[in-house]
Amino acid sequence: MSARDLLRFVPGTPVTEAGCDAHPGVSDKRAAAADVEALVEPSRDLQERLFAEGKHGSPRRVVVVLQGMDTSGKGGASESIGRLVAPAGLRVTSFGKPTDEERAHDFLWRIERALPAPGNVAVFDRSHYEDVLVVRVHDLVPRDEWESRYDRINAWEAELAAQGTTLLKVFLHLSYDEQRERLLARLDDPAKHWKVNPADLTERGHWAEYREAYQAALERCSTDVAPWYVVPADRKWYRDWAVAHLLHETLSELDPQWPARPDLDLAGMRDALREG
């Protein structure tokens, strides 16, 4: 069974913390590392083909959306993706608190500006879903406004899909206890103090509200053209295995091809080079 089959969210399924340390599809850390290593070369080949298509008129592109609670591993997952994609074809964007300019526009405005060029792969560390997560939990806008955003997100993602964008949406599912351990580890390591934000503890106090908000986002915005995948994230090695396989399977299904170039006079160019 493919990683996408194993991890695809099924509407109506409660997302509980019982499976956050599970590792469906691979037996252990060593096997996972070997699997990921085996994906590097074929994934880079597929991505280069996609990039070449984009340079010759194809509108196709891939956007990986990473969502999860603080310390769930969005940065680590981005690094895992970076191993499979050439730097020239990869763009990683982190979405934090909106700036004054971003707040002056519609909530999708800053996301649209970060969409990749044709042939490229983009990774969104947080995304437009923050506007039905943080905004919902903290009542930053009226309820009817954030309620309307689920349908707007679905319509927008469907439009992107129709235009050639493949959305790979991944929820990194971290447990409450594992987050505690990771936050404590940051406090114990001076090299990680730059990551420490007292607000993380405040957000942790809203754990139940965030779990409810994530459940709603998965239920209401997992569609045929843009499904959600739930990745157990307590084991970092499994997170990396899952994200790598999800991306590789996505690129494989796209099956990009080297562009044909009938406009090139190959024989004439060869002769010119030999004569020169």
Coordinates of C-alpha atoms in Angstrom, one line a residue:
M1 CA 0.0 0.0 0.0
S2 CA 1.3 3.5 -0.9
A3 CA 2.0 6.1 1.7
R4 CA -0.8 8.2 0.3
D5 CA -3.2 5.3 0.8
L6 CA -2.0 4.7 4.3
L7 CA -2.0 8.3 5.4
R8 CA -4.9 9.9 3.6
F9 CA -7.4 11.4 6.0
V10 CA -10.8 9.8 5.9
P11 CA -13.6 12.2 6.7
G12 CA -15.5 11.2 9.8
T13 CA -12.3 9.8 11.4
P14 CA -11.5 11.4 14.8
V15 CA -7.9 12.5 14.9
T16 CA -6.8 11.4 18.3
E17 CA -3.4 11.2 19.9
A18 CA -3.4 7.5 20.1
G19 CA -1.5 7.0 16.8
C20 CA 1.1 9.9 17.0
D21 CA 4.0 7.5 17.6
A22 CA 2.8 5.0 14.9
H23 CA 4.9 4.2 11.9
P24 CA 2.6 2.5 9.3
G25 CA 4.4 1.4 6.1
V26 CA 7.9 0.9 7.5
S27 CA 9.3 -1.3 10.3
D28 CA 11.9 0.8 12.0
K29 CA 14.3 3.7 11.8
R30 CA 17.0 1.9 9.9
A31 CA 14.6 0.7 7.2
A32 CA 13.1 4.2 7.0
A33 CA 16.5 5.8 6.4
A34 CA 17.3 3.3 3.7
D35 CA 14.0 3.8 2.0
V36 CA 14.4 7.6 1.9
E37 CA 18.0 7.3 0.6
A38 CA 16.6 5.1 -2.3
L39 CA 14.1 7.8 -3.2
V40 CA 16.6 10.6 -3.6
E41 CA 17.8 10.0 -7.1
P42 CA 14.5 9.0 -8.7
S43 CA 12.7 11.9 -7.0
R44 CA 15.3 14.4 -8.3
D45 CA 15.0 13.0 -11.8
L46 CA 11.2 13.5 -11.7
Q47 CA 11.5 17.0 -10.3
E48 CA 14.0 17.9 -13.0
R49 CA 11.6 16.7 -15.6
L50 CA 8.8 18.8 -14.0
F51 CA 11.2 21.8 -14.0
A52 CA 12.0 21.3 -17.7
E53 CA 8.3 21.0 -18.5
G54 CA 7.8 24.3 -16.8
K55 CA 10.4 26.0 -18.8
H56 CA 8.6 24.9 -22.0
G57 CA 5.0 25.9 -21.3
S58 CA 3.6 23.4 -18.8
P59 CA 1.7 25.1 -16.0
R60 CA 2.2 22.2 -13.6
R61 CA 3.7 22.8 -10.2
V62 CA 3.6 21.2 -6.7
V63 CA 2.8 22.9 -3.4
V64 CA 3.5 21.0 -0.2
V65 CA 1.4 22.4 2.7
L66 CA 2.9 21.6 6.2
Q67 CA 0.6 22.2 9.2
G68 CA 1.1 21.2 12.8
M69 CA 1.5 22.4 16.3
D70 CA 4.7 24.0 17.5
T71 CA 7.6 21.5 17.4
S72 CA 5.7 19.1 15.2
G73 CA 8.6 19.2 12.7
K74 CA 7.7 21.5 9.9
G75 CA 11.3 22.6 9.5
G76 CA 12.6 19.1 9.6
A77 CA 10.1 18.0 7.0
S78 CA 11.1 20.9 4.8
E79 CA 14.7 19.7 5.1
S80 CA 13.7 16.1 4.1
I81 CA 11.9 17.5 1.0
G82 CA 15.0 19.5 0.2
R83 CA 17.0 16.3 -0.2
L84 CA 14.6 15.2 -2.9
V85 CA 14.4 18.4 -4.9
A86 CA 17.2 20.4 -6.6
P87 CA 17.6 23.9 -5.0
A88 CA 16.8 25.7 -8.2
G89 CA 13.4 24.1 -8.3
L90 CA 12.4 24.5 -4.6
R91 CA 11.0 27.4 -2.7
V92 CA 10.3 27.3 1.0
T93 CA 8.1 29.9 2.6
S94 CA 7.2 30.3 6.3
F95 CA 4.1 32.1 7.2
G96 CA 4.1 33.8 10.5
K97 CA 2.0 36.5 12.0
P98 CA 0.6 38.6 9.2
T99 CA 2.3 41.9 8.6
D100 CA 0.4 45.2 8.4
E101 CA 0.5 45.0 4.6
E102 CA -0.8 41.4 4.6
R103 CA -3.6 42.3 7.0
A104 CA -4.7 45.0 4.6
H105 CA -5.5 42.4 2.0
D106 CA -7.6 39.2 1.8
F107 CA -6.3 36.3 3.8
L108 CA -5.3 34.4 0.6
W109 CA -3.3 37.3 -0.8
R110 CA 0.0 36.5 0.9
I111 CA -0.4 32.8 0.0
E112 CA -1.0 33.6 -3.7
R113 CA 2.2 35.7 -3.7
A114 CA 4.2 32.7 -2.6
L115 CA 3.0 30.2 -5.2
P116 CA 5.8 28.7 -7.2
A117 CA 6.6 29.3 -10.8
P118 CA 5.5 26.5 -13.2
G119 CA 7.8 23.4 -12.9
N120 CA 8.7 24.3 -9.3
V121 CA 8.0 22.7 -5.9
A122 CA 7.0 25.0 -3.1
V123 CA 6.9 24.1 0.6
F124 CA 4.6 26.2 2.9
D125 CA 5.6 26.1 6.5
R126 CA 2.1 27.0 7.8
S127 CA -0.3 28.4 5.2
H128 CA -3.8 29.8 4.6
Y129 CA -5.0 27.2 7.1
E130 CA -3.8 29.5 9.9
D131 CA -6.8 31.6 9.1
V132 CA -9.1 28.8 10.3
L133 CA -6.8 27.6 13.1
V134 CA -5.2 30.5 15.0
V135 CA -7.9 32.9 14.0
R136 CA -10.6 30.5 15.1
V137 CA -8.9 29.6 18.4
H138 CA -8.2 33.2 19.4
D139 CA -11.4 34.7 18.0
L140 CA -9.4 37.2 15.9
V141 CA -12.3 37.7 13.5
P142 CA -16.1 37.1 13.9
R143 CA -17.2 33.5 13.7
D144 CA -19.2 33.9 10.5
E145 CA -16.0 35.2 8.8
W146 CA -13.8 32.3 9.7
E147 CA -16.7 29.9 9.0
S148 CA -16.9 31.2 5.5
R149 CA -13.3 30.6 4.9
Y150 CA -13.6 26.8 4.6
D151 CA -15.7 27.1 1.5
R152 CA -13.4 29.8 0.1
I153 CA -10.4 27.7 0.7
N154 CA -12.0 24.7 -1.1
A155 CA -13.0 26.9 -4.1
W156 CA -9.5 28.4 -4.3
E157 CA -7.7 25.1 -4.1
A158 CA -10.0 23.6 -6.8
E159 CA -9.2 26.6 -9.0
L160 CA -5.4 26.0 -8.5
A161 CA -5.8 22.3 -9.3
A162 CA -7.7 23.1 -12.5
Q163 CA -4.8 25.4 -13.5
G164 CA -2.2 22.7 -13.0
T165 CA -1.2 23.0 -9.3
T166 CA -0.9 19.8 -7.3
L167 CA -1.5 20.4 -3.6
L168 CA 0.0 18.0 -1.1
K169 CA -1.4 18.9 2.3
V170 CA 0.2 17.3 5.3
F171 CA -0.8 17.5 8.9
L172 CA 2.1 16.6 11.2
H173 CA 0.2 15.0 14.1
L174 CA 2.1 15.5 17.3
S175 CA 1.1 14.4 20.8
Y176 CA 0.8 16.6 23.8
D177 CA 3.4 14.7 25.8
E178 CA 5.9 14.7 22.9
Q179 CA 5.5 18.5 22.5
R180 CA 6.4 18.9 26.2
E181 CA 9.6 16.9 25.7
R182 CA 10.6 18.9 22.6
L183 CA 10.0 22.2 24.3
L184 CA 12.0 21.1 27.4
A185 CA 14.8 20.0 25.1
R186 CA 14.9 23.5 23.5
L187 CA 15.2 25.0 27.0
D188 CA 18.1 22.7 27.9
D189 CA 20.1 23.4 24.7
P190 CA 21.7 26.9 24.4
A191 CA 22.0 26.3 20.7
K192 CA 18.2 26.1 20.5
H193 CA 17.4 29.1 22.7
W194 CA 16.9 31.3 19.6
K195 CA 13.8 29.1 18.8
V196 CA 12.3 29.6 22.3
N197 CA 9.2 31.8 22.4
P198 CA 7.2 32.1 25.6
A199 CA 4.1 32.4 23.5
D200 CA 4.6 28.7 22.7
L201 CA 3.5 27.9 26.2
T202 CA 0.4 30.1 25.9
E203 CA -0.5 28.3 22.7
R204 CA 0.0 24.9 24.4
G205 CA -2.7 26.0 26.9
H206 CA -5.1 26.0 24.0
W207 CA -4.3 22.4 22.9
A208 CA -7.9 21.2 23.1
E209 CA -9.1 24.1 21.0
Y210 CA -6.4 23.6 18.4
R211 CA -7.3 19.9 18.2
E212 CA -10.9 20.8 17.5
A213 CA -9.8 23.4 14.9
Y214 CA -7.6 20.9 13.1
Q215 CA -10.3 18.3 13.1
A216 CA -12.7 20.8 11.4
A217 CA -10.0 21.9 8.9
L218 CA -9.4 18.2 7.9
E219 CA -13.1 17.4 7.8
R220 CA -14.1 20.4 5.8
C221 CA -11.2 20.9 3.5
S222 CA -10.1 17.4 2.5
T223 CA -11.3 17.1 -1.1
D224 CA -10.7 14.9 -4.1
V225 CA -8.5 17.5 -5.7
A226 CA -6.7 18.5 -2.5
P227 CA -6.9 15.8 0.2
W228 CA -5.2 15.9 3.6
Y229 CA -2.7 13.4 4.8
V230 CA -2.2 12.8 8.5
V231 CA 1.4 11.9 9.4
P232 CA 2.2 10.6 12.9
A233 CA 5.0 13.0 14.0
D234 CA 6.2 11.8 17.4
R235 CA 9.0 9.9 15.7
K236 CA 11.1 12.3 13.6
W237 CA 12.4 9.5 11.4
Y238 CA 9.0 8.4 10.5
R239 CA 7.9 11.9 9.7
D240 CA 10.8 12.2 7.3
W241 CA 10.0 8.8 5.7
A242 CA 6.3 9.7 5.3
V243 CA 6.9 13.2 3.8
A244 CA 9.5 11.8 1.4
H245 CA 7.2 9.1 0.2
L246 CA 4.2 11.4 -0.2
L247 CA 6.2 13.7 -2.4
H248 CA 7.8 11.0 -4.4
E249 CA 4.4 9.4 -5.1
T250 CA 3.0 12.7 -6.0
L251 CA 5.8 13.4 -8.5
S252 CA 5.5 9.8 -9.9
E253 CA 1.8 10.2 -10.5
L254 CA 2.4 13.5 -12.4
D255 CA 4.9 11.5 -14.5
P256 CA 6.6 14.6 -16.1
Q257 CA 8.4 14.1 -19.4
W258 CA 11.4 15.7 -21.0
P259 CA 10.0 18.3 -23.4
A260 CA 10.3 17.5 -27.1
R261 CA 12.3 20.1 -29.1
P262 CA 11.3 19.8 -32.8
D263 CA 12.5 23.5 -33.2
L264 CA 16.2 22.4 -32.7
D265 CA 18.4 21.7 -35.7
L266 CA 20.4 19.2 -33.8
A267 CA 22.4 18.0 -36.8
G268 CA 23.3 21.6 -37.8
M269 CA 24.3 22.5 -34.2
R270 CA 26.5 19.4 -34.0
D271 CA 28.2 20.3 -37.3
A272 CA 28.8 23.8 -36.2
L273 CA 30.4 22.6 -33.0
R274 CA 32.7 20.1 -34.8
E275 CA 33.8 22.7 -37.3
G276 CA 34.5 25.3 -34.6

